[in-house]
C-alpha cells in the first residue's frame, strides 16, 4: 500500500527527529509501547526498515532518511492546506472575514517597496485584505510552506527560492550598519573584508533553520535586539540598502563596494490558484 496516514507520518517524524522512542512518545503525549507498534506496522506496510534499533539507541536507515525528508514536506503541505482553507472561509477569524491574504516580510526590509505595494493594491476594486506578517531572517520560506503565509517578500541570495513561483521586484546594494561613534562609521565606503573582522565589533548572527552559524558575534532573535546592540557598540550587521529606513540615531550606514546585489522577489506556492493572490502579484509586477 502506497498511501500514508498523517498520523503515522507524524509518529515516525517524532521518532526520527528525537532518535529515541521514549522522548518521541513524551513529545506526542502517548505511551511508548503503542508508538513502537505503530512504527513497526508502518515498516511492515511499506516493506522496508526505517529504523535500526540496538542497545545504543535508534538510527535512521537510508529509507528512513527518505521518509524523514518527504514526510516533513507532506505534513507541511497538509498543514498548509488546512490553514489556507480555513483562512479562505474566514474560519480563522472571530469576525469571519474572507478574501484575506497573509504577506510575510522580513522585519524592516524593503519598507518603501512594501508601502507602495500595499497602497497600489488597496486601490484595486475588490482587493483582498492584506495581513502583514513580520518575521525574522530567512523565516519566509517556512511560513509559505506550512500555510501561515500565502505570499512573501524574499531576498536573494539570503532566501532560498526553491519550490516557489517568484517575480523579481527590486535590486539594490548592501550596507554595513555600524555604531555611529565607531571609526569605520566615518568611511565613505567599506568592503566585505573590512567588516568581516572588526576588532571588538563581531558581526551579528541570525538563526537559519533553527541553528546559529559559528562565530563570536551575539545571537540575534529580533530586529529590536539587533538595533540596540549595534547602538551600544556590541555588534554590526550587513543589510540591503533599503534597511536605512529603520536605522536609529545611534547607527551609521556605510555602502559596501563589493557585496553582491540583493534582489527582492515576491514569492508564492507554485500550486496556488487564488484569484486574490494573482491580483496582488499582478499589482507588484506593475509597480
Tab-separated table of C-alpha atoms in Angstrom:
chain	number	residue	atom	x	y	z
A	1	UNK	CA	0.000	0.000	0.000
A	2	UNK	CA	1.488	3.327	-1.084
A	3	UNK	CA	-0.797	5.700	0.851
A	4	UNK	CA	0.355	7.024	4.223
A	5	UNK	CA	-1.821	8.353	7.002
A	6	UNK	CA	-0.992	11.736	8.507
A	7	UNK	CA	-0.980	10.205	11.990
A	8	UNK	CA	1.661	7.587	11.198
A	9	UNK	CA	3.861	10.112	9.397
A	10	UNK	CA	3.675	12.348	12.471
A	11	UNK	CA	4.605	9.397	14.697
A	12	UNK	CA	7.573	8.482	12.507
A	13	UNK	CA	8.853	12.073	12.312
A	14	UNK	CA	8.827	12.352	16.102
A	15	UNK	CA	10.962	9.212	16.443
A	16	UNK	CA	13.232	10.173	13.531
A	17	UNK	CA	13.890	13.640	14.956
A	18	UNK	CA	14.358	12.527	18.558
A	19	UNK	CA	16.119	9.216	17.737
A	20	UNK	CA	14.627	7.954	20.975
A	21	UNK	CA	11.259	6.246	21.417
A	22	UNK	CA	10.774	7.493	24.975
A	23	UNK	CA	11.359	11.153	24.105
A	24	UNK	CA	9.239	10.827	20.958
A	25	UNK	CA	6.351	9.305	22.942
A	26	UNK	CA	6.570	12.113	25.501
A	27	UNK	CA	6.566	14.709	22.716
A	28	UNK	CA	3.465	13.090	21.187
A	29	UNK	CA	1.696	12.759	24.542
A	30	UNK	CA	1.346	8.985	24.325
A	31	UNK	CA	2.801	5.838	25.845
A	32	UNK	CA	5.893	4.261	24.288
A	33	UNK	CA	4.541	0.726	23.521
A	34	UNK	CA	1.771	1.866	21.140
A	35	UNK	CA	4.246	4.199	19.417
A	36	UNK	CA	6.669	1.308	18.872
A	37	UNK	CA	3.852	-0.845	17.487
A	38	UNK	CA	2.746	1.938	15.144
A	39	UNK	CA	6.265	2.298	13.702
A	40	UNK	CA	6.586	-1.479	13.268
A	41	UNK	CA	3.227	-1.561	11.497
A	42	UNK	CA	4.346	1.266	9.214
A	43	UNK	CA	7.532	-0.635	8.333
A	44	UNK	CA	5.509	-3.760	7.516
A	45	UNK	CA	3.123	-1.816	5.300
A	46	UNK	CA	5.957	-0.143	3.406
A	47	UNK	CA	8.042	-3.305	3.251
A	48	UNK	CA	11.242	-1.565	4.381
A	49	UNK	CA	13.121	-0.938	7.608
A	50	UNK	CA	13.008	2.710	8.589
A	51	UNK	CA	14.962	2.499	11.839
A	52	UNK	CA	17.873	0.493	13.177
A	53	UNK	CA	17.324	-0.324	16.857
A	54	UNK	CA	20.125	-1.500	19.124
A	55	UNK	CA	21.385	-1.004	22.672
A	56	UNK	CA	22.986	2.291	21.746
A	57	UNK	CA	19.716	3.767	20.552
A	58	UNK	CA	17.917	4.400	17.286
A	59	UNK	CA	19.360	5.307	13.885
A	60	UNK	CA	17.734	6.026	10.544
A	61	UNK	CA	18.196	3.674	7.611
A	62	UNK	CA	18.529	5.014	4.093
A	63	UNK	CA	14.797	4.505	3.601
A	64	UNK	CA	14.156	6.266	6.894
A	65	UNK	CA	16.161	9.291	5.730
A	66	UNK	CA	13.953	9.496	2.632
A	67	UNK	CA	10.750	9.320	4.687
A	68	UNK	CA	12.094	11.940	7.119
A	69	UNK	CA	12.598	14.403	4.254
A	70	UNK	CA	9.441	13.511	2.323
A	71	UNK	CA	7.324	13.211	5.457
A	72	UNK	CA	8.188	16.705	6.625
A	73	UNK	CA	7.187	18.094	3.239
A	74	UNK	CA	3.950	16.062	3.266
A	75	UNK	CA	2.972	17.271	6.736
A	76	UNK	CA	3.794	20.862	5.811
A	77	UNK	CA	1.571	20.538	2.741
A	78	UNK	CA	-1.269	19.043	4.776
A	79	UNK	CA	-0.995	21.742	7.441
A	80	UNK	CA	-0.783	24.461	4.788
A	81	UNK	CA	-3.908	23.162	3.031
A	82	UNK	CA	-5.880	23.236	6.288
A	83	UNK	CA	-4.691	26.733	7.227
A	84	UNK	CA	-5.348	28.265	3.824
A	85	UNK	CA	-8.752	26.592	3.576
A	86	UNK	CA	-9.790	27.950	6.962
A	87	UNK	CA	-8.466	31.397	6.053
A	88	UNK	CA	-10.317	31.363	2.712
A	89	UNK	CA	-13.579	30.607	4.521
A	90	UNK	CA	-12.988	33.070	7.336
A	91	UNK	CA	-12.897	30.293	9.958
A	92	UNK	CA	-9.637	31.568	11.478
A	93	UNK	CA	-11.065	34.977	12.420
A	94	UNK	CA	-13.751	35.814	15.006
A	95	UNK	CA	-15.369	38.191	12.526
A	96	UNK	CA	-15.359	35.549	9.780
A	97	UNK	CA	-13.536	37.904	7.397
A	98	UNK	CA	-12.857	36.394	3.981
A	99	UNK	CA	-10.760	37.385	0.963
A	100	UNK	CA	-7.659	37.789	3.101
A	101	UNK	CA	-4.015	37.198	2.220
A	102	UNK	CA	-1.131	36.901	4.659
A	103	UNK	CA	2.057	38.549	3.380
A	104	UNK	CA	5.284	37.536	5.176
A	105	UNK	CA	8.044	40.131	5.224
A	106	UNK	CA	11.396	40.287	6.955
A	107	UNK	CA	11.086	42.921	9.659
A	108	UNK	CA	12.249	46.358	8.432
A	109	UNK	CA	13.304	45.099	4.985
A	110	UNK	CA	12.040	46.611	1.711
A	111	UNK	CA	9.909	49.063	3.683
A	112	UNK	CA	9.341	51.559	0.868
A	113	UNK	CA	8.579	48.812	-1.653
A	114	UNK	CA	6.102	47.227	0.760
A	115	UNK	CA	4.344	50.560	1.359
A	116	UNK	CA	3.998	51.192	-2.373
A	117	UNK	CA	2.710	47.662	-2.957
A	118	UNK	CA	0.070	47.880	-0.244
A	119	UNK	CA	-1.080	51.332	-1.373
A	120	UNK	CA	-1.329	50.242	-5.002
A	121	UNK	CA	-3.160	47.008	-4.231
A	122	UNK	CA	-5.664	48.645	-1.890
A	123	UNK	CA	-6.728	50.887	-4.789
A	124	UNK	CA	-7.712	47.838	-6.878
A	125	UNK	CA	-11.504	47.240	-6.906
A	126	UNK	CA	-12.395	44.173	-4.854
A	127	UNK	CA	-8.898	43.903	-3.339
A	128	UNK	CA	-8.499	41.336	-0.577
A	129	UNK	CA	-7.486	42.331	2.928
A	130	UNK	CA	-3.699	42.062	3.368
A	131	UNK	CA	-2.352	40.968	6.734
A	132	UNK	CA	1.358	41.786	7.014
A	133	UNK	CA	3.265	39.165	8.994
A	134	UNK	CA	6.736	40.404	10.079
A	135	UNK	CA	9.255	37.607	10.517
A	136	UNK	CA	12.908	37.022	11.273
A	137	UNK	CA	15.819	36.319	8.981
A	138	UNK	CA	15.126	33.505	6.463
A	139	UNK	CA	11.756	32.549	8.003
A	140	UNK	CA	9.642	33.379	4.939
A	141	UNK	CA	10.070	30.004	3.146
A	142	UNK	CA	8.875	28.055	6.188
A	143	UNK	CA	5.855	30.348	6.605
A	144	UNK	CA	4.891	29.768	2.965
A	145	UNK	CA	5.382	26.003	3.148
A	146	UNK	CA	3.284	25.456	6.271
A	147	UNK	CA	0.483	27.813	5.259
A	148	UNK	CA	0.958	30.564	7.802
A	149	UNK	CA	1.562	32.885	4.854
A	150	UNK	CA	0.135	32.997	1.322
A	151	UNK	CA	2.838	35.165	-0.204
A	152	UNK	CA	6.186	36.632	0.884
A	153	UNK	CA	8.815	39.201	0.020
A	154	UNK	CA	12.071	37.261	-0.157
A	155	UNK	CA	15.629	38.371	-0.740
A	156	UNK	CA	18.177	36.541	-2.877
A	157	UNK	CA	20.839	35.460	-2.106
A	158	UNK	CA	19.739	35.305	1.558
A	159	UNK	CA	16.497	33.386	0.995
A	160	UNK	CA	16.203	30.171	-0.995
A	161	UNK	CA	13.549	30.496	-3.689
A	162	UNK	CA	13.493	26.767	-4.457
A	163	UNK	CA	9.996	25.335	-4.753
A	164	UNK	CA	8.221	28.676	-5.162
A	165	UNK	CA	6.993	30.764	-8.056
A	166	UNK	CA	8.607	34.208	-7.953
A	167	UNK	CA	8.812	37.574	-9.659
A	168	UNK	CA	11.791	39.911	-9.167
A	169	UNK	CA	10.723	43.366	-7.992
A	170	UNK	CA	13.831	45.304	-6.973
A	171	UNK	CA	17.619	45.103	-6.998
A	172	UNK	CA	19.752	47.065	-4.543
A	173	UNK	CA	23.192	47.228	-2.993
A	174	UNK	CA	24.192	46.412	0.576
A	175	UNK	CA	25.310	48.485	3.549
A	176	UNK	CA	27.198	47.869	6.771
A	177	UNK	CA	25.224	49.121	9.780
A	178	UNK	CA	27.688	50.280	12.448
A	179	UNK	CA	27.595	52.124	15.782
A	180	UNK	CA	27.581	55.839	14.983
A	181	UNK	CA	30.722	56.516	17.016
A	182	UNK	CA	32.870	53.762	15.514
A	183	UNK	CA	35.911	54.857	13.450
A	184	UNK	CA	34.674	52.881	10.428
A	185	UNK	CA	31.437	54.900	10.502
A	186	UNK	CA	33.401	57.864	9.115
A	187	UNK	CA	34.387	55.943	5.964
A	188	UNK	CA	32.705	56.733	2.646
A	189	UNK	CA	32.673	53.049	1.658
A	190	UNK	CA	33.790	49.720	3.067
A	191	UNK	CA	34.487	46.270	1.654
A	192	UNK	CA	33.288	42.884	2.874
A	193	UNK	CA	36.845	42.185	4.022
A	194	UNK	CA	36.807	45.393	6.083
A	195	UNK	CA	33.698	44.373	8.042
A	196	UNK	CA	34.423	40.642	8.353
A	197	UNK	CA	36.826	41.063	11.258
A	198	UNK	CA	36.449	44.425	13.002
A	199	UNK	CA	38.163	44.258	16.423
A	200	UNK	CA	35.553	44.415	19.174
A	201	UNK	CA	32.662	44.514	16.707
A	202	UNK	CA	31.830	40.945	15.600
A	203	UNK	CA	29.015	40.516	13.057
A	204	UNK	CA	25.620	39.605	14.481
A	205	UNK	CA	24.456	36.019	13.976
A	206	UNK	CA	20.915	35.174	12.863
A	207	UNK	CA	19.435	31.654	13.067
A	208	UNK	CA	18.940	29.631	9.896
A	209	UNK	CA	16.720	26.538	10.171
A	210	UNK	CA	16.797	26.924	13.929
A	211	UNK	CA	20.586	26.959	14.351
A	212	UNK	CA	23.113	29.792	14.598
A	213	UNK	CA	26.282	29.863	12.486
A	214	UNK	CA	29.538	29.707	14.456
A	215	UNK	CA	31.299	32.910	15.411
A	216	UNK	CA	31.933	35.360	18.249
A	217	UNK	CA	29.054	37.724	17.414
A	218	UNK	CA	25.885	37.815	19.526
A	219	UNK	CA	22.957	35.550	18.659
A	220	UNK	CA	20.143	37.788	17.427
A	221	UNK	CA	16.484	36.975	17.998
A	222	UNK	CA	14.706	40.040	16.594
A	223	UNK	CA	15.252	43.392	14.907
A	224	UNK	CA	14.882	45.483	18.063
A	225	UNK	CA	17.546	43.480	19.876
A	226	UNK	CA	19.906	43.910	16.928
A	227	UNK	CA	19.282	47.655	16.723
A	228	UNK	CA	20.039	48.092	20.413
A	229	UNK	CA	23.235	46.009	20.336
A	230	UNK	CA	24.543	47.952	17.330
A	231	UNK	CA	23.808	51.286	19.041
A	232	UNK	CA	25.641	50.023	22.156
A	233	UNK	CA	28.733	49.183	20.096
A	234	UNK	CA	28.455	45.407	20.607
A	235	UNK	CA	27.941	44.246	17.029
A	236	UNK	CA	27.406	45.247	13.398
A	237	UNK	CA	25.314	43.852	10.563
A	238	UNK	CA	25.093	43.797	6.781
A	239	UNK	CA	21.727	44.676	5.211
A	240	UNK	CA	20.218	45.695	1.879
A	241	UNK	CA	20.302	49.430	1.175
A	242	UNK	CA	16.571	49.750	1.923
A	243	UNK	CA	17.246	48.923	5.585
A	244	UNK	CA	18.209	52.592	6.071
A	245	UNK	CA	14.529	53.206	6.839
A	246	UNK	CA	14.748	51.600	10.300
A	247	UNK	CA	18.117	52.960	11.455
A	248	UNK	CA	18.371	54.673	14.827
A	249	UNK	CA	20.259	57.878	15.609
A	250	UNK	CA	22.973	55.673	17.115
A	251	UNK	CA	23.585	53.881	13.808
A	252	UNK	CA	25.561	54.749	10.689
A	253	UNK	CA	25.156	53.019	7.318
A	254	UNK	CA	28.209	52.696	5.054
A	255	UNK	CA	27.884	51.293	1.499
A	256	UNK	CA	29.719	48.051	0.751
A	257	UNK	CA	31.525	48.259	-2.581
A	258	UNK	CA	31.932	44.540	-3.288
A	259	UNK	CA	28.820	42.969	-1.738
A	260	UNK	CA	26.594	41.097	-4.203
A	261	UNK	CA	23.340	42.851	-5.100
A	262	UNK	CA	20.213	41.839	-3.218
A	263	UNK	CA	17.162	41.058	-5.344
A	264	UNK	CA	13.767	41.332	-3.676
A	265	UNK	CA	11.262	38.806	-5.030
A	266	UNK	CA	7.597	38.320	-4.386
A	267	UNK	CA	7.168	34.555	-3.874
A	268	UNK	CA	4.211	32.221	-3.501
A	269	UNK	CA	3.482	28.448	-3.530
A	270	UNK	CA	3.731	27.083	-7.050
A	271	UNK	CA	0.370	25.283	-6.824
A	272	UNK	CA	-1.664	28.323	-5.708
A	273	UNK	CA	-4.924	29.033	-7.582
A	274	UNK	CA	-6.015	32.028	-5.500
A	275	UNK	CA	-7.525	34.843	-7.582
A	276	UNK	CA	-6.788	37.337	-4.793
A	277	UNK	CA	-3.140	36.282	-4.801
A	278	UNK	CA	-2.984	36.590	-8.595
A	279	UNK	CA	-4.240	40.160	-8.261
A	280	UNK	CA	-1.588	41.021	-5.688
A	281	UNK	CA	1.188	39.530	-7.862
A	282	UNK	CA	-0.054	41.493	-10.867
A	283	UNK	CA	-0.010	44.717	-8.850
A	284	UNK	CA	3.525	44.001	-7.586
A	285	UNK	CA	4.890	43.373	-11.074
A	286	UNK	CA	3.318	46.600	-12.373
A	287	UNK	CA	4.907	48.826	-9.697
